[in-house]
mmCIF file of C-alpha atoms in Angstrom:
data_model
loop_
_atom_site.group_PDB
_atom_site.id
_atom_site.type_symbol
_atom_site.label_atom_id
_atom_site.label_comp_id
_atom_site.label_asym_id
_atom_site.label_seq_id
_atom_site.Cartn_x
_atom_site.Cartn_y
_atom_site.Cartn_z
ATOM 1 C CA MET A 1 61.437 -23.359 42.660
ATOM 2 C CA VAL A 2 58.665 -21.102 41.375
ATOM 3 C CA ASP A 3 58.109 -17.816 43.043
ATOM 4 C CA PRO A 4 54.670 -17.701 44.789
ATOM 5 C CA GLU A 5 54.294 -14.034 43.828
ATOM 6 C CA VAL A 6 54.570 -14.883 40.127
ATOM 7 C CA LEU A 7 52.016 -17.669 40.540
ATOM 8 C CA GLU A 8 49.639 -15.224 42.255
ATOM 9 C CA ARG A 9 50.067 -12.676 39.424
ATOM 10 C CA ILE A 10 49.339 -15.367 36.871
ATOM 11 C CA ALA A 11 46.215 -16.424 38.783
ATOM 12 C CA VAL A 12 45.001 -12.804 39.068
ATOM 13 C CA ARG A 13 45.604 -12.186 35.360
ATOM 14 C CA ARG A 14 43.833 -15.429 34.459
ATOM 15 C CA ALA A 15 40.812 -14.332 36.557
ATOM 16 C CA GLU A 16 40.836 -10.924 34.803
ATOM 17 C CA LEU A 17 40.925 -12.597 31.395
ATOM 18 C CA ASP A 18 38.150 -15.038 32.371
ATOM 19 C CA GLY A 19 35.980 -12.085 33.437
ATOM 20 C CA LEU A 20 36.785 -10.229 30.231
ATOM 21 C CA GLU A 21 35.986 -13.327 28.193
ATOM 22 C CA GLU A 22 32.634 -13.670 29.969
ATOM 23 C CA GLN A 23 31.782 -10.028 29.192
ATOM 24 C CA MET A 24 32.786 -10.450 25.560
ATOM 25 C CA VAL A 25 30.690 -13.608 25.189
ATOM 26 C CA LYS A 26 27.663 -11.754 26.576
ATOM 27 C CA GLN A 27 28.325 -8.807 24.263
ATOM 28 C CA LEU A 28 28.779 -11.140 21.283
ATOM 29 C CA ASP A 29 25.447 -12.826 22.102
ATOM 30 C CA GLN A 30 23.764 -9.403 22.216
ATOM 31 C CA VAL A 31 25.330 -8.403 18.887
ATOM 32 C CA ARG A 32 24.214 -11.641 17.256
ATOM 33 C CA ALA A 33 20.676 -11.274 18.629
ATOM 34 C CA GLU A 34 20.445 -7.692 17.351
ATOM 35 C CA ARG A 35 21.833 -8.730 13.967
ATOM 36 C CA ASP A 36 19.194 -11.487 13.757
ATOM 37 C CA GLU A 37 16.481 -8.936 14.607
ATOM 38 C CA LEU A 38 17.757 -6.612 11.867
ATOM 39 C CA ALA A 39 17.747 -9.458 9.347
ATOM 40 C CA ALA A 40 14.136 -10.244 10.289
ATOM 41 C CA ALA A 41 13.220 -6.552 9.989
ATOM 42 C CA GLU A 42 14.831 -6.423 6.536
ATOM 43 C CA ARG A 43 12.799 -9.445 5.403
ATOM 44 C CA VAL A 44 9.568 -7.892 6.714
ATOM 45 C CA LEU A 45 10.403 -4.573 5.058
ATOM 46 C CA ALA A 46 11.139 -6.296 1.750
ATOM 47 C CA ARG A 47 7.796 -8.152 1.890
ATOM 48 C CA MET A 48 5.929 -4.975 2.796
ATOM 49 C CA SER A 49 7.648 -3.058 -0.011
ATOM 50 C CA GLU A 50 6.650 -5.742 -2.508
ATOM 51 C CA GLN A 51 3.082 -5.686 -1.216
ATOM 52 C CA ILE A 52 2.878 -1.886 -1.365
ATOM 53 C CA ALA A 53 4.355 -1.875 -4.862
ATOM 54 C CA GLY A 54 1.760 -4.463 -5.920
ATOM 55 C CA GLU A 55 -1.060 -2.418 -4.409
ATOM 56 C CA ARG A 56 0.191 0.734 -6.115
ATOM 57 C CA ALA A 57 0.303 -1.092 -9.417
ATOM 58 C CA VAL A 58 -3.320 -2.158 -8.944
ATOM 59 C CA VAL A 59 -4.413 1.310 -7.825
ATOM 60 C CA ALA A 60 -2.374 3.126 -10.443
ATOM 61 C CA PRO A 61 -4.617 5.018 -12.841
ATOM 62 C CA ALA A 62 -5.129 3.422 -16.222
ATOM 63 C CA SER A 63 -3.282 5.267 -18.937
ATOM 64 C CA ALA A 64 -3.000 5.096 -22.676
ATOM 65 C CA GLN A 65 -0.450 6.338 -25.162
ATOM 66 C CA VAL A 66 -1.524 9.599 -26.763
ATOM 67 C CA GLY A 67 0.950 11.250 -29.072
ATOM 68 C CA GLY A 68 3.717 9.090 -27.627
ATOM 69 C CA ARG A 69 2.948 10.227 -24.063
ATOM 70 C CA ALA A 70 1.020 8.470 -21.301
ATOM 71 C CA ALA A 71 -2.384 9.992 -20.562
ATOM 72 C CA LEU A 72 -5.024 8.952 -18.046
ATOM 73 C CA LEU A 73 -8.123 7.474 -19.614
ATOM 74 C CA VAL A 74 -10.161 8.871 -16.730
ATOM 75 C CA PRO A 75 -8.292 11.914 -15.413
ATOM 76 C CA HIS A 76 -8.576 13.251 -11.894
ATOM 77 C CA ARG A 77 -11.120 16.029 -11.575
ATOM 78 C CA SER A 78 -9.585 19.489 -11.219
ATOM 79 C CA ASP A 79 -10.212 23.083 -12.199
ATOM 80 C CA SER A 80 -8.163 22.646 -15.359
ATOM 81 C CA VAL A 81 -9.923 19.425 -16.467
ATOM 82 C CA ASP A 82 -13.532 19.394 -17.638
ATOM 83 C CA GLU A 83 -15.910 16.592 -18.614
ATOM 84 C CA ALA A 84 -14.761 16.712 -22.215
ATOM 85 C CA ALA A 85 -11.549 14.988 -21.074
ATOM 86 C CA LEU A 86 -13.571 11.895 -20.113
ATOM 87 C CA PRO A 87 -14.178 9.045 -22.564
ATOM 88 C CA GLY A 88 -17.712 9.017 -24.019
ATOM 89 C CA ASP A 89 -19.099 6.167 -21.911
ATOM 90 C CA TYR A 90 -17.890 7.866 -18.728
ATOM 91 C CA ARG A 91 -19.519 11.165 -19.807
ATOM 92 C CA ARG A 92 -22.840 9.315 -20.326
ATOM 93 C CA ILE A 93 -22.593 7.729 -16.874
ATOM 94 C CA LEU A 94 -21.826 11.100 -15.303
ATOM 95 C CA ALA A 95 -24.801 12.694 -17.107
ATOM 96 C CA ILE A 96 -27.161 9.941 -15.893
ATOM 97 C CA VAL A 97 -26.035 10.358 -12.276
ATOM 98 C CA ARG A 98 -26.434 14.140 -12.497
ATOM 99 C CA ALA A 99 -29.881 13.824 -14.080
ATOM 100 C CA ALA A 100 -31.023 11.554 -11.235
ATOM 101 C CA GLY A 101 -30.917 14.538 -8.907
ATOM 102 C CA GLY A 102 -29.990 12.394 -5.889
ATOM 103 C CA PRO A 103 -28.284 9.194 -4.847
ATOM 104 C CA VAL A 104 -28.487 6.560 -7.550
ATOM 105 C CA GLN A 105 -27.801 2.826 -7.521
ATOM 106 C CA VAL A 106 -25.658 1.077 -10.083
ATOM 107 C CA ARG A 107 -28.751 -0.850 -11.213
ATOM 108 C CA ALA A 108 -30.598 2.387 -12.085
ATOM 109 C CA VAL A 109 -27.660 3.668 -14.131
ATOM 110 C CA GLY A 110 -27.451 0.302 -15.887
ATOM 111 C CA GLU A 111 -31.145 0.369 -16.746
ATOM 112 C CA GLU A 112 -30.762 3.881 -18.139
ATOM 113 C CA LEU A 113 -27.881 2.653 -20.296
ATOM 114 C CA GLY A 114 -29.997 -0.263 -21.528
ATOM 115 C CA LEU A 115 -28.004 -2.983 -19.775
ATOM 116 C CA GLN A 116 -29.626 -6.171 -18.530
ATOM 117 C CA ALA A 117 -29.780 -4.982 -14.915
ATOM 118 C CA GLU A 118 -31.211 -8.268 -13.651
ATOM 119 C CA VAL A 119 -27.967 -10.040 -14.659
ATOM 120 C CA ARG A 120 -25.443 -9.156 -11.961
ATOM 121 C CA GLY A 121 -22.446 -9.819 -14.181
ATOM 122 C CA LYS A 122 -23.620 -7.124 -16.576
ATOM 123 C CA LEU A 123 -23.496 -4.505 -13.827
ATOM 124 C CA GLU A 124 -20.014 -5.215 -12.441
ATOM 125 C CA PRO A 125 -18.113 -3.444 -15.257
ATOM 126 C CA LEU A 126 -20.468 -0.491 -14.805
ATOM 127 C CA ARG A 127 -19.865 -0.532 -11.044
ATOM 128 C CA ALA A 128 -16.118 -0.423 -11.728
ATOM 129 C CA LYS A 129 -16.565 2.642 -13.934
ATOM 130 C CA LEU A 130 -18.685 4.389 -11.298
ATOM 131 C CA VAL A 131 -16.076 3.625 -8.638
ATOM 132 C CA LYS A 132 -13.317 4.899 -10.915
ATOM 133 C CA LEU A 133 -15.234 8.138 -11.439
ATOM 134 C CA ALA A 134 -15.635 8.414 -7.660
ATOM 135 C CA ASP A 135 -11.953 7.685 -7.041
ATOM 136 C CA ARG A 136 -10.970 10.422 -9.479
ATOM 137 C CA GLY A 137 -13.306 12.989 -7.906
ATOM 138 C CA TRP A 138 -16.075 13.117 -10.527
ATOM 139 C CA LEU A 139 -18.663 11.347 -8.357
ATOM 140 C CA HIS A 140 -19.168 10.685 -4.672
ATOM 141 C CA LYS A 141 -19.670 7.107 -3.469
ATOM 142 C CA ARG A 142 -21.827 6.961 -0.377
ATOM 143 C CA GLY A 143 -21.563 4.381 2.378
ATOM 144 C CA ASP A 144 -24.709 2.643 1.153
ATOM 145 C CA GLY A 145 -23.134 2.020 -2.265
ATOM 146 C CA LYS A 146 -25.103 4.721 -4.082
ATOM 147 C CA PHE A 147 -23.469 7.446 -6.129
ATOM 148 C CA THR A 148 -24.101 11.177 -6.307
ATOM 149 C CA ALA A 149 -22.703 13.891 -8.535
ATOM 150 C CA ARG A 150 -20.113 16.248 -7.079
ATOM 151 C CA LEU A 151 -20.926 19.914 -7.338
#
């Protein structure tokens, strides 16, 4: 015959193990959910990193090889860099904007350069150059799309 005390101990231990198993299942579910969240975060981070890298590549200043070294075609304006560092067409644009004495539209600069200002496609490359000069600190682009010279 089996001792009732032993059967009771077995039943108590089984109940303890069932409770422990239940806790471990809950904890395992939490671990798996957190791991899934981390995997999703990694995918989002990877996509964002690719997007940021693509944007930086687009925004990266244009450079050329000069003497075997990379040099900006349109350098950032600073105390150590003067207008002579700009390519000739950019110097002409800068001179036209300065001579205007106030805010100037892309169309007016284009007319001064002898471009066909009535043809929109002819002005877009000029607009890009004006924006590049503004991005590098040589000009100021106003909210209304006009440009002024920086002092």
